[in-house]
């Protein structure tokens, strides 16, 4: 690109005729200020400078005659001042332009790639984020720019979801809040501009429930029949029984390989559990699940089953086929359909698999098991989490209340307690 020097003015810019190839007219009054003339006659003001890191920059200022020479020179001089104090106006403009052009869909892709897939385990939590993005967030605001989303947009989406399901509405707001926090860190938005601020989450009804005596009996019968008559993947029966007898989270059992079972010590060491993700401590925690005699019997049944002899997972799922025709063994991912069938056979409608873990805790409380022992068996890091189950046990509370009331009554009668 050829160049020449002369003082730039409106007249010189007007008289700069196009040539066979692009050329530049350098201004002699302001260092680095130039006019670029293309073969088609397009004339553009720009500025050449080096950033504090030594990078060469040639940002465009504007087109002539849409912007006059004096205005373009003033902008160039202002940018030169910013460069002198260590700034990089070209990089800042590019960053601002990218942030205004990026859509919520772009933010969602980066959030899933750089946050969810890195910091969340593969399983229900990650799939819930993917589902809420696909079904609720992207259809509503996916094609809008990240920089233009405001509080009212989030509030409106939250209210629309509230009409059908409060829980999903709250999860969507929580997901969006984290996404926009990341948008600030990634300089897609100004700091402190998260549009989810001041969105009040809806109250959620407590969904934990206990099993009545007839439900225990009906559930056991349904599991036995499902397994006996091979009504589906019988691995669901092993999964349910292990949750019932150990109180372990379903994801920790489903994702456990057979190599995680230590039969000598009678423990299961899950590779993926709730405390395994790296938190503030950046220290990966180890967990051991004690296997009682009932759990060991379930595992023995699993190991003896001829169909899953070559599958390395404790709870086998549907296998896949590789491109070379070989079999890819997988663990169970989603037990929803077989669980629904078992519930229907048992005549139970509103029971979740996770409720079986709660039932393990409440039965232990009813049997006066020490609370710290229940905490350890459930893998709770805080005793307060375990105490939630105790607060729901009216029978246990009533017994304690009776003891206190009897002591008070004895004092009121003046007798020794």
CSV table of C-alpha atoms in Angstrom, one decimal:
chain,number,residue,atom,x,y,z
A,1,UNK,CA,0.0,0.0,0.0
A,2,UNK,CA,1.7,3.2,-1.2
A,3,UNK,CA,1.7,6.4,0.8
A,4,UNK,CA,2.3,10.1,0.6
A,5,UNK,CA,2.3,13.0,3.1
A,6,UNK,CA,0.5,16.3,3.2
A,7,UNK,CA,-1.7,18.3,5.6
A,8,UNK,CA,-5.2,16.8,5.6
A,9,UNK,CA,-8.2,19.1,5.1
A,10,UNK,CA,-11.6,18.7,3.6
A,11,UNK,CA,-10.3,20.1,0.3
A,12,UNK,CA,-7.4,17.7,0.1
A,13,UNK,CA,-9.6,14.8,1.0
A,14,UNK,CA,-12.1,15.8,-1.6
A,15,UNK,CA,-9.4,16.1,-4.3
A,16,UNK,CA,-7.8,12.7,-3.4
A,17,UNK,CA,-8.6,10.8,-6.6
A,18,UNK,CA,-8.8,7.0,-6.7
A,19,UNK,CA,-6.0,5.1,-8.4
A,20,UNK,CA,-5.3,1.6,-9.7
A,21,UNK,CA,-4.5,0.4,-6.2
A,22,UNK,CA,-5.2,1.5,-2.6
A,23,UNK,CA,-3.0,4.3,-1.2
A,24,UNK,CA,-2.7,6.3,2.0
A,25,UNK,CA,-2.3,10.1,2.6
A,26,UNK,CA,-0.5,10.7,5.9
A,27,UNK,CA,-1.3,13.8,7.7
A,28,UNK,CA,1.7,16.1,8.5
A,29,UNK,CA,-0.1,17.8,11.4
A,30,UNK,CA,-1.0,14.8,13.6
A,31,UNK,CA,1.3,11.8,13.9
A,32,UNK,CA,-0.3,8.6,12.6
A,33,UNK,CA,-3.5,10.2,11.3
A,34,UNK,CA,-4.2,9.2,7.7
A,35,UNK,CA,-6.8,9.0,4.9
A,36,UNK,CA,-7.1,5.7,3.0
A,37,UNK,CA,-8.3,5.9,-0.6
A,38,UNK,CA,-9.5,2.7,-2.3
A,39,UNK,CA,-9.6,2.0,-6.0
A,40,UNK,CA,-13.4,2.4,-6.0
A,41,UNK,CA,-13.1,5.9,-4.5
A,42,UNK,CA,-14.1,5.0,-0.9
A,43,UNK,CA,-12.2,7.3,1.6
A,44,UNK,CA,-11.6,6.3,5.2
A,45,UNK,CA,-9.9,8.1,8.1
A,46,UNK,CA,-7.8,6.0,10.4
A,47,UNK,CA,-5.0,6.2,12.9
A,48,UNK,CA,-1.7,4.2,13.1
A,49,UNK,CA,-0.1,3.7,16.5
A,50,UNK,CA,1.7,1.1,18.7
A,51,UNK,CA,0.1,-0.1,21.9
A,52,UNK,CA,2.0,-0.2,25.2
A,53,UNK,CA,2.7,-3.9,24.4
A,54,UNK,CA,4.2,-3.0,21.0
A,55,UNK,CA,1.2,-4.2,18.9
A,56,UNK,CA,0.6,-2.2,15.7
A,57,UNK,CA,-2.9,-0.8,15.4
A,58,UNK,CA,-4.8,0.8,12.5
A,59,UNK,CA,-8.3,1.4,13.8
A,60,UNK,CA,-10.9,3.1,11.5
A,61,UNK,CA,-12.2,6.5,12.6
A,62,UNK,CA,-14.8,7.1,10.0
A,63,UNK,CA,-15.6,7.7,6.3
A,64,UNK,CA,-15.2,10.9,4.4
A,65,UNK,CA,-17.3,13.0,3.7
A,66,UNK,CA,-19.7,11.5,6.4
A,67,UNK,CA,-17.2,12.7,9.0
A,68,UNK,CA,-15.2,15.9,8.3
A,69,UNK,CA,-11.5,16.1,8.6
A,70,UNK,CA,-11.4,18.3,11.8
A,71,UNK,CA,-13.7,15.9,13.6
A,72,UNK,CA,-11.7,12.9,12.5
A,73,UNK,CA,-8.4,14.6,13.6
A,74,UNK,CA,-10.0,15.4,17.0
A,75,UNK,CA,-10.8,11.7,17.5
A,76,UNK,CA,-7.3,10.7,16.4
A,77,UNK,CA,-5.7,13.1,18.9
A,78,UNK,CA,-8.0,11.8,21.7
A,79,UNK,CA,-6.9,8.3,20.9
A,80,UNK,CA,-3.3,9.3,20.9
A,81,UNK,CA,-3.7,10.7,24.4
A,82,UNK,CA,-5.3,7.4,25.5
A,83,UNK,CA,-2.3,5.5,24.1
A,84,UNK,CA,0.1,7.8,25.9
A,85,UNK,CA,-1.5,6.9,29.2
A,86,UNK,CA,-1.3,3.2,28.5
A,87,UNK,CA,-4.7,2.4,27.0
A,88,UNK,CA,-5.5,0.6,23.7
A,89,UNK,CA,-8.5,2.3,22.1
A,90,UNK,CA,-8.6,-0.2,19.1
A,91,UNK,CA,-8.7,-3.2,21.4
A,92,UNK,CA,-11.3,-1.6,23.6
A,93,UNK,CA,-13.5,-0.8,20.6
A,94,UNK,CA,-13.2,-4.4,19.3
A,95,UNK,CA,-14.1,-5.7,22.7
A,96,UNK,CA,-17.1,-3.4,23.0
A,97,UNK,CA,-18.2,-4.4,19.5
A,98,UNK,CA,-18.0,-8.1,20.2
A,99,UNK,CA,-19.9,-7.8,23.4
A,100,UNK,CA,-22.8,-5.9,21.8
A,101,UNK,CA,-23.0,-8.4,18.9
A,102,UNK,CA,-22.8,-11.6,21.0
A,103,UNK,CA,-26.2,-13.1,21.6
A,104,UNK,CA,-27.6,-15.0,24.6
A,105,UNK,CA,-27.2,-18.1,22.5
A,106,UNK,CA,-23.5,-17.3,22.2
A,107,UNK,CA,-23.2,-16.8,25.9
A,108,UNK,CA,-25.1,-20.1,26.6
A,109,UNK,CA,-22.6,-22.0,24.4
A,110,UNK,CA,-19.6,-20.6,26.1
A,111,UNK,CA,-21.2,-21.0,29.6
A,112,UNK,CA,-21.9,-24.7,28.9
A,113,UNK,CA,-18.4,-25.2,27.4
A,114,UNK,CA,-16.3,-23.3,29.9
A,115,UNK,CA,-18.3,-23.5,33.1
A,116,UNK,CA,-20.8,-26.4,33.2
A,117,UNK,CA,-18.7,-29.0,31.4
A,118,UNK,CA,-15.7,-28.1,33.5
A,119,UNK,CA,-17.2,-27.6,37.0
A,120,UNK,CA,-20.3,-29.8,36.9
A,121,UNK,CA,-20.4,-33.5,36.9
A,122,UNK,CA,-22.0,-35.3,33.9
A,123,UNK,CA,-25.5,-36.2,35.1
A,124,UNK,CA,-28.7,-34.8,36.2
A,125,UNK,CA,-27.4,-31.3,37.2
A,126,UNK,CA,-25.7,-30.8,33.8
A,127,UNK,CA,-28.7,-32.2,31.9
A,128,UNK,CA,-31.1,-29.9,33.7
A,129,UNK,CA,-29.1,-26.9,32.6
A,130,UNK,CA,-29.1,-28.1,29.0
A,131,UNK,CA,-32.9,-28.8,29.2
A,132,UNK,CA,-33.7,-25.4,30.7
A,133,UNK,CA,-31.6,-23.7,28.0
A,134,UNK,CA,-33.2,-25.6,25.2
A,135,UNK,CA,-36.8,-25.4,26.4
A,136,UNK,CA,-37.1,-22.1,28.2
A,137,UNK,CA,-34.2,-19.7,27.9
A,138,UNK,CA,-33.1,-19.9,24.2
A,139,UNK,CA,-36.6,-19.8,22.7
A,140,UNK,CA,-37.4,-16.7,24.8
A,141,UNK,CA,-34.2,-14.6,24.6
A,142,UNK,CA,-31.6,-16.7,22.7
A,143,UNK,CA,-31.3,-14.4,19.7
A,144,UNK,CA,-31.1,-11.1,21.6
A,145,UNK,CA,-27.8,-9.4,22.4
A,146,UNK,CA,-26.3,-10.1,25.7
A,147,UNK,CA,-25.8,-6.4,26.4
A,148,UNK,CA,-29.5,-5.5,25.9
A,149,UNK,CA,-31.0,-8.0,28.3
A,150,UNK,CA,-32.6,-6.1,31.3
A,151,UNK,CA,-34.2,-6.9,34.6
A,152,UNK,CA,-37.7,-6.8,33.0
A,153,UNK,CA,-36.8,-9.5,30.5
A,154,UNK,CA,-35.8,-11.9,33.2
A,155,UNK,CA,-38.8,-11.0,35.4
A,156,UNK,CA,-41.2,-11.6,32.5
A,157,UNK,CA,-39.7,-15.0,31.7
A,158,UNK,CA,-39.8,-16.0,35.4
A,159,UNK,CA,-43.5,-15.0,35.6
A,160,UNK,CA,-44.3,-17.0,32.5
A,161,UNK,CA,-42.7,-20.1,33.9
A,162,UNK,CA,-44.3,-19.6,37.3
A,163,UNK,CA,-47.7,-20.2,35.8
A,164,UNK,CA,-46.8,-23.9,35.0
A,165,UNK,CA,-44.0,-24.8,37.4
A,166,UNK,CA,-42.3,-22.8,40.1
A,167,UNK,CA,-39.4,-25.1,40.4
A,168,UNK,CA,-38.3,-24.8,36.8
A,169,UNK,CA,-38.8,-21.0,36.9
A,170,UNK,CA,-36.4,-20.8,39.9
A,171,UNK,CA,-33.9,-23.0,38.2
A,172,UNK,CA,-34.0,-20.9,35.1
A,173,UNK,CA,-33.4,-17.7,37.0
A,174,UNK,CA,-30.5,-19.3,38.9
A,175,UNK,CA,-28.9,-20.5,35.6
A,176,UNK,CA,-29.3,-17.1,34.0
A,177,UNK,CA,-27.8,-15.4,37.0
A,178,UNK,CA,-24.7,-17.5,36.8
A,179,UNK,CA,-24.5,-17.0,33.0
A,180,UNK,CA,-24.7,-13.2,33.4
A,181,UNK,CA,-22.1,-13.3,36.2
A,182,UNK,CA,-19.8,-15.0,33.7
A,183,UNK,CA,-20.8,-12.5,31.0
A,184,UNK,CA,-19.4,-9.8,33.3
A,185,UNK,CA,-16.2,-11.8,33.9
A,186,UNK,CA,-15.8,-12.3,30.1
A,187,UNK,CA,-16.4,-8.6,29.6
A,188,UNK,CA,-19.7,-9.0,27.6
A,189,UNK,CA,-21.4,-6.7,30.1
A,190,UNK,CA,-20.4,-4.0,32.6
A,191,UNK,CA,-19.6,-5.1,36.1
A,192,UNK,CA,-22.6,-5.1,38.4
A,193,UNK,CA,-25.1,-5.2,35.5
A,194,UNK,CA,-26.5,-8.7,36.1
A,195,UNK,CA,-30.2,-8.4,35.1
A,196,UNK,CA,-31.1,-11.2,37.5
A,197,UNK,CA,-30.4,-9.0,40.5
A,198,UNK,CA,-33.4,-8.4,42.7
A,199,UNK,CA,-35.4,-11.2,41.0
A,200,UNK,CA,-37.2,-12.9,44.0
A,201,UNK,CA,-37.5,-16.6,43.6
A,202,UNK,CA,-40.8,-18.3,44.2
A,203,UNK,CA,-41.5,-20.4,47.2
A,204,UNK,CA,-41.2,-24.1,46.5
A,205,UNK,CA,-43.3,-26.7,48.2
A,206,UNK,CA,-41.3,-29.3,50.1
A,207,UNK,CA,-41.4,-32.4,47.9
A,208,UNK,CA,-39.8,-34.8,50.3
A,209,UNK,CA,-42.2,-37.5,51.4
A,210,UNK,CA,-42.2,-40.6,53.6
A,211,UNK,CA,-43.4,-44.1,52.6
A,212,UNK,CA,-46.4,-45.6,54.3
A,213,UNK,CA,-46.3,-49.2,55.4
A,214,UNK,CA,-48.4,-50.4,52.5
A,215,UNK,CA,-46.2,-48.5,50.1
A,216,UNK,CA,-43.1,-50.4,51.3
A,217,UNK,CA,-44.8,-53.7,50.7
A,218,UNK,CA,-46.2,-52.7,47.3
A,219,UNK,CA,-42.9,-51.3,46.1
A,220,UNK,CA,-41.0,-54.5,47.2
A,221,UNK,CA,-43.5,-56.7,45.4
A,222,UNK,CA,-43.4,-54.6,42.2
A,223,UNK,CA,-39.6,-54.7,42.1
A,224,UNK,CA,-39.6,-58.4,42.6
A,225,UNK,CA,-42.1,-58.9,39.8
A,226,UNK,CA,-40.3,-56.5,37.4
A,227,UNK,CA,-37.1,-58.6,37.9
A,228,UNK,CA,-38.8,-62.0,37.8
A,229,UNK,CA,-40.7,-61.4,34.6
A,230,UNK,CA,-37.9,-59.4,32.9
A,231,UNK,CA,-40.2,-56.4,32.2
A,232,UNK,CA,-37.2,-54.2,31.2
A,233,UNK,CA,-33.6,-53.6,32.2
A,234,UNK,CA,-33.5,-55.4,35.6
A,235,UNK,CA,-30.6,-53.1,36.5
A,236,UNK,CA,-33.2,-50.7,37.7
A,237,UNK,CA,-34.1,-53.2,40.5
A,238,UNK,CA,-30.5,-53.2,41.7
A,239,UNK,CA,-30.3,-49.5,41.7
A,240,UNK,CA,-33.5,-49.0,43.7
A,241,UNK,CA,-32.6,-51.7,46.2
A,242,UNK,CA,-29.1,-50.2,46.8
A,243,UNK,CA,-30.7,-46.7,47.4
A,244,UNK,CA,-33.2,-48.2,49.8
A,245,UNK,CA,-30.6,-50.2,51.8
A,246,UNK,CA,-27.8,-47.6,51.8
A,247,UNK,CA,-29.4,-44.2,51.3
A,248,UNK,CA,-26.9,-43.4,48.6
A,249,UNK,CA,-27.6,-40.9,45.9
A,250,UNK,CA,-28.7,-42.5,42.6
A,251,UNK,CA,-26.0,-40.8,40.5
A,252,UNK,CA,-23.3,-42.1,42.8
A,253,UNK,CA,-24.5,-45.7,42.2
A,254,UNK,CA,-25.3,-45.4,38.5
A,255,UNK,CA,-21.9,-44.0,37.6
A,256,UNK,CA,-19.9,-46.5,39.7
A,257,UNK,CA,-17.8,-49.1,37.9
A,258,UNK,CA,-17.5,-52.6,39.3
A,259,UNK,CA,-13.9,-51.7,40.1
A,260,UNK,CA,-15.2,-49.2,42.7
A,261,UNK,CA,-16.4,-52.1,44.8
A,262,UNK,CA,-14.0,-53.3,47.5
A,263,UNK,CA,-15.5,-56.6,48.6
A,264,UNK,CA,-12.7,-57.3,51.1
A,265,UNK,CA,-13.5,-54.1,53.0
A,266,UNK,CA,-17.2,-54.2,52.0
A,267,UNK,CA,-17.3,-50.6,50.7
A,268,UNK,CA,-18.2,-48.8,47.5
A,269,UNK,CA,-15.9,-46.0,46.5
A,270,UNK,CA,-17.7,-43.9,43.9
A,271,UNK,CA,-15.6,-42.0,41.5
A,272,UNK,CA,-18.2,-39.3,40.9
A,273,UNK,CA,-20.1,-38.0,43.9
A,274,UNK,CA,-21.6,-34.7,45.1
A,275,UNK,CA,-18.5,-33.7,47.0
A,276,UNK,CA,-16.1,-34.8,44.2
A,277,UNK,CA,-16.3,-31.5,42.2
A,278,UNK,CA,-13.6,-29.0,43.0
A,279,UNK,CA,-15.0,-26.2,45.2
A,280,UNK,CA,-13.3,-23.3,46.9
A,281,UNK,CA,-10.9,-25.6,48.6
A,282,UNK,CA,-9.7,-27.0,45.2
A,283,UNK,CA,-9.4,-30.3,47.0
A,284,UNK,CA,-11.1,-33.4,45.6
A,285,UNK,CA,-12.8,-35.4,48.3
A,286,UNK,CA,-12.9,-39.2,48.7
A,287,UNK,CA,-16.1,-40.9,49.7
A,288,UNK,CA,-16.7,-44.5,50.9
A,289,UNK,CA,-20.2,-46.1,51.0
A,290,UNK,CA,-20.4,-48.9,53.5
A,291,UNK,CA,-22.1,-52.0,52.1
A,292,UNK,CA,-24.3,-53.8,54.6
A,293,UNK,CA,-25.4,-57.4,54.1
A,294,UNK,CA,-28.5,-56.4,52.1
A,295,UNK,CA,-26.5,-54.2,49.8
A,296,UNK,CA,-23.9,-57.0,49.4
A,297,UNK,CA,-26.6,-59.4,48.4
A,298,UNK,CA,-27.8,-57.0,45.7
A,299,UNK,CA,-24.2,-56.7,44.3
A,300,UNK,CA,-23.8,-60.5,44.3
A,301,UNK,CA,-27.0,-60.8,42.2
A,302,UNK,CA,-25.6,-58.2,39.8
A,303,UNK,CA,-22.2,-60.0,39.5
A,304,UNK,CA,-23.9,-63.4,38.9
A,305,UNK,CA,-26.3,-62.1,36.2
A,306,UNK,CA,-25.2,-63.7,32.8
A,307,UNK,CA,-26.4,-60.9,30.6
A,308,UNK,CA,-24.2,-58.2,32.1
A,309,UNK,CA,-21.1,-60.4,32.6
A,310,UNK,CA,-18.9,-58.2,30.3
A,311,UNK,CA,-20.3,-54.8,31.3
A,312,UNK,CA,-17.9,-53.0,33.7
A,313,UNK,CA,-20.6,-50.9,35.3
A,314,UNK,CA,-22.5,-51.6,38.5
A,315,UNK,CA,-25.8,-50.5,37.0
A,316,UNK,CA,-25.5,-51.3,33.3
A,317,UNK,CA,-27.4,-49.2,30.7
A,318,UNK,CA,-28.2,-49.7,27.1
A,319,UNK,CA,-25.0,-50.5,25.1
A,320,UNK,CA,-24.0,-48.6,22.0
A,321,UNK,CA,-22.2,-49.7,18.9
A,322,UNK,CA,-18.9,-48.1,17.7
A,323,UNK,CA,-18.1,-47.4,14.1
A,324,UNK,CA,-16.0,-50.5,13.9
A,325,UNK,CA,-18.9,-52.6,15.1
A,326,UNK,CA,-17.6,-53.2,18.6
A,327,UNK,CA,-19.8,-52.8,21.6
A,328,UNK,CA,-19.5,-49.7,23.9
A,329,UNK,CA,-20.7,-50.5,27.4
A,330,UNK,CA,-22.4,-47.7,29.3
A,331,UNK,CA,-24.0,-47.3,32.7
A,332,UNK,CA,-27.6,-46.4,33.2
A,333,UNK,CA,-28.2,-42.7,32.5
A,334,UNK,CA,-31.9,-42.0,33.0
A,335,UNK,CA,-34.0,-44.5,35.0
A,336,UNK,CA,-37.2,-42.5,34.6
A,337,UNK,CA,-39.2,-44.9,32.3
A,338,UNK,CA,-38.6,-48.2,34.2
A,339,UNK,CA,-39.1,-46.3,37.5
A,340,UNK,CA,-42.5,-45.1,36.3
A,341,UNK,CA,-43.4,-48.7,35.3
A,342,UNK,CA,-42.5,-50.0,38.8
A,343,UNK,CA,-44.5,-47.2,40.5
A,344,UNK,CA,-47.5,-48.0,38.4
A,345,UNK,CA,-47.2,-51.7,39.2
A,346,UNK,CA,-47.0,-50.7,42.9
A,347,UNK,CA,-50.0,-48.3,42.7
A,348,UNK,CA,-47.9,-45.4,43.8
A,349,UNK,CA,-48.0,-42.1,41.9
A,350,UNK,CA,-46.0,-39.3,43.5
A,351,UNK,CA,-42.9,-41.0,44.7
A,352,UNK,CA,-39.4,-40.0,43.3
A,353,UNK,CA,-36.3,-42.2,43.4
A,354,UNK,CA,-34.7,-39.5,45.6
A,355,UNK,CA,-37.5,-40.0,48.2
A,356,UNK,CA,-36.0,-43.4,48.9
A,357,UNK,CA,-32.9,-41.7,50.2
A,358,UNK,CA,-35.0,-39.5,52.4
A,359,UNK,CA,-36.9,-42.6,53.6
A,360,UNK,CA,-33.6,-44.3,54.6
A,361,UNK,CA,-32.8,-41.2,56.8
A,362,UNK,CA,-36.3,-41.0,58.4
A,363,UNK,CA,-36.4,-44.7,59.2
A,364,UNK,CA,-33.1,-44.3,60.9
A,365,UNK,CA,-34.3,-41.4,63.0
A,366,UNK,CA,-37.5,-43.3,64.0
A,367,UNK,CA,-35.2,-46.1,65.2
A,368,UNK,CA,-33.3,-43.6,67.4
A,369,UNK,CA,-30.1,-43.9,65.4
A,370,UNK,CA,-27.5,-41.3,66.4
A,371,UNK,CA,-27.9,-38.2,64.1
A,372,UNK,CA,-24.1,-37.9,63.4
A,373,UNK,CA,-24.1,-41.5,62.3
A,374,UNK,CA,-27.0,-40.9,59.9
A,375,UNK,CA,-25.1,-37.8,58.7
A,376,UNK,CA,-22.1,-39.9,57.9
A,377,UNK,CA,-24.1,-42.6,56.1
A,378,UNK,CA,-25.8,-40.1,53.9
A,379,UNK,CA,-22.6,-38.3,53.2
A,380,UNK,CA,-23.8,-34.9,54.4
A,381,UNK,CA,-21.0,-32.4,55.0
A,382,UNK,CA,-23.1,-30.4,57.5
A,383,UNK,CA,-25.2,-31.8,60.3
A,384,UNK,CA,-27.8,-29.1,59.6
A,385,UNK,CA,-28.7,-30.9,56.3
A,386,UNK,CA,-29.4,-34.2,58.2
A,387,UNK,CA,-31.4,-32.3,60.8
A,388,UNK,CA,-34.0,-31.4,58.2
A,389,UNK,CA,-35.2,-35.0,58.3
A,390,UNK,CA,-35.5,-34.9,62.1
A,391,UNK,CA,-37.6,-31.7,62.0
A,392,UNK,CA,-40.1,-33.5,59.8
A,393,UNK,CA,-40.5,-36.5,62.1
A,394,UNK,CA,-43.5,-35.7,64.3
A,395,UNK,CA,-43.4,-38.9,66.2
A,396,UNK,CA,-39.8,-38.3,67.2
A,397,UNK,CA,-40.6,-34.7,68.1
A,398,UNK,CA,-43.6,-35.8,70.1
A,399,UNK,CA,-41.5,-38.2,72.2
A,400,UNK,CA,-39.0,-35.5,73.0
A,401,UNK,CA,-41.8,-33.1,73.7
A,402,UNK,CA,-43.4,-35.6,76.1
A,403,UNK,CA,-40.1,-36.0,78.0
A,404,UNK,CA,-39.8,-32.2,78.5
A,405,UNK,CA,-43.5,-31.8,79.4
A,406,UNK,CA,-43.3,-34.6,82.0
A,407,UNK,CA,-40.3,-32.9,83.6
A,408,UNK,CA,-42.1,-29.6,83.7
A,409,UNK,CA,-45.3,-31.2,85.1
A,410,UNK,CA,-43.2,-32.9,87.8
A,411,UNK,CA,-41.7,-29.5,88.8
A,412,UNK,CA,-45.1,-27.9,88.8
A,413,UNK,CA,-46.3,-30.6,91.2
A,414,UNK,CA,-43.3,-30.1,93.4
A,415,UNK,CA,-42.1,-33.6,92.9
A,416,UNK,CA,-38.6,-34.7,91.9
A,417,UNK,CA,-38.0,-35.2,88.2
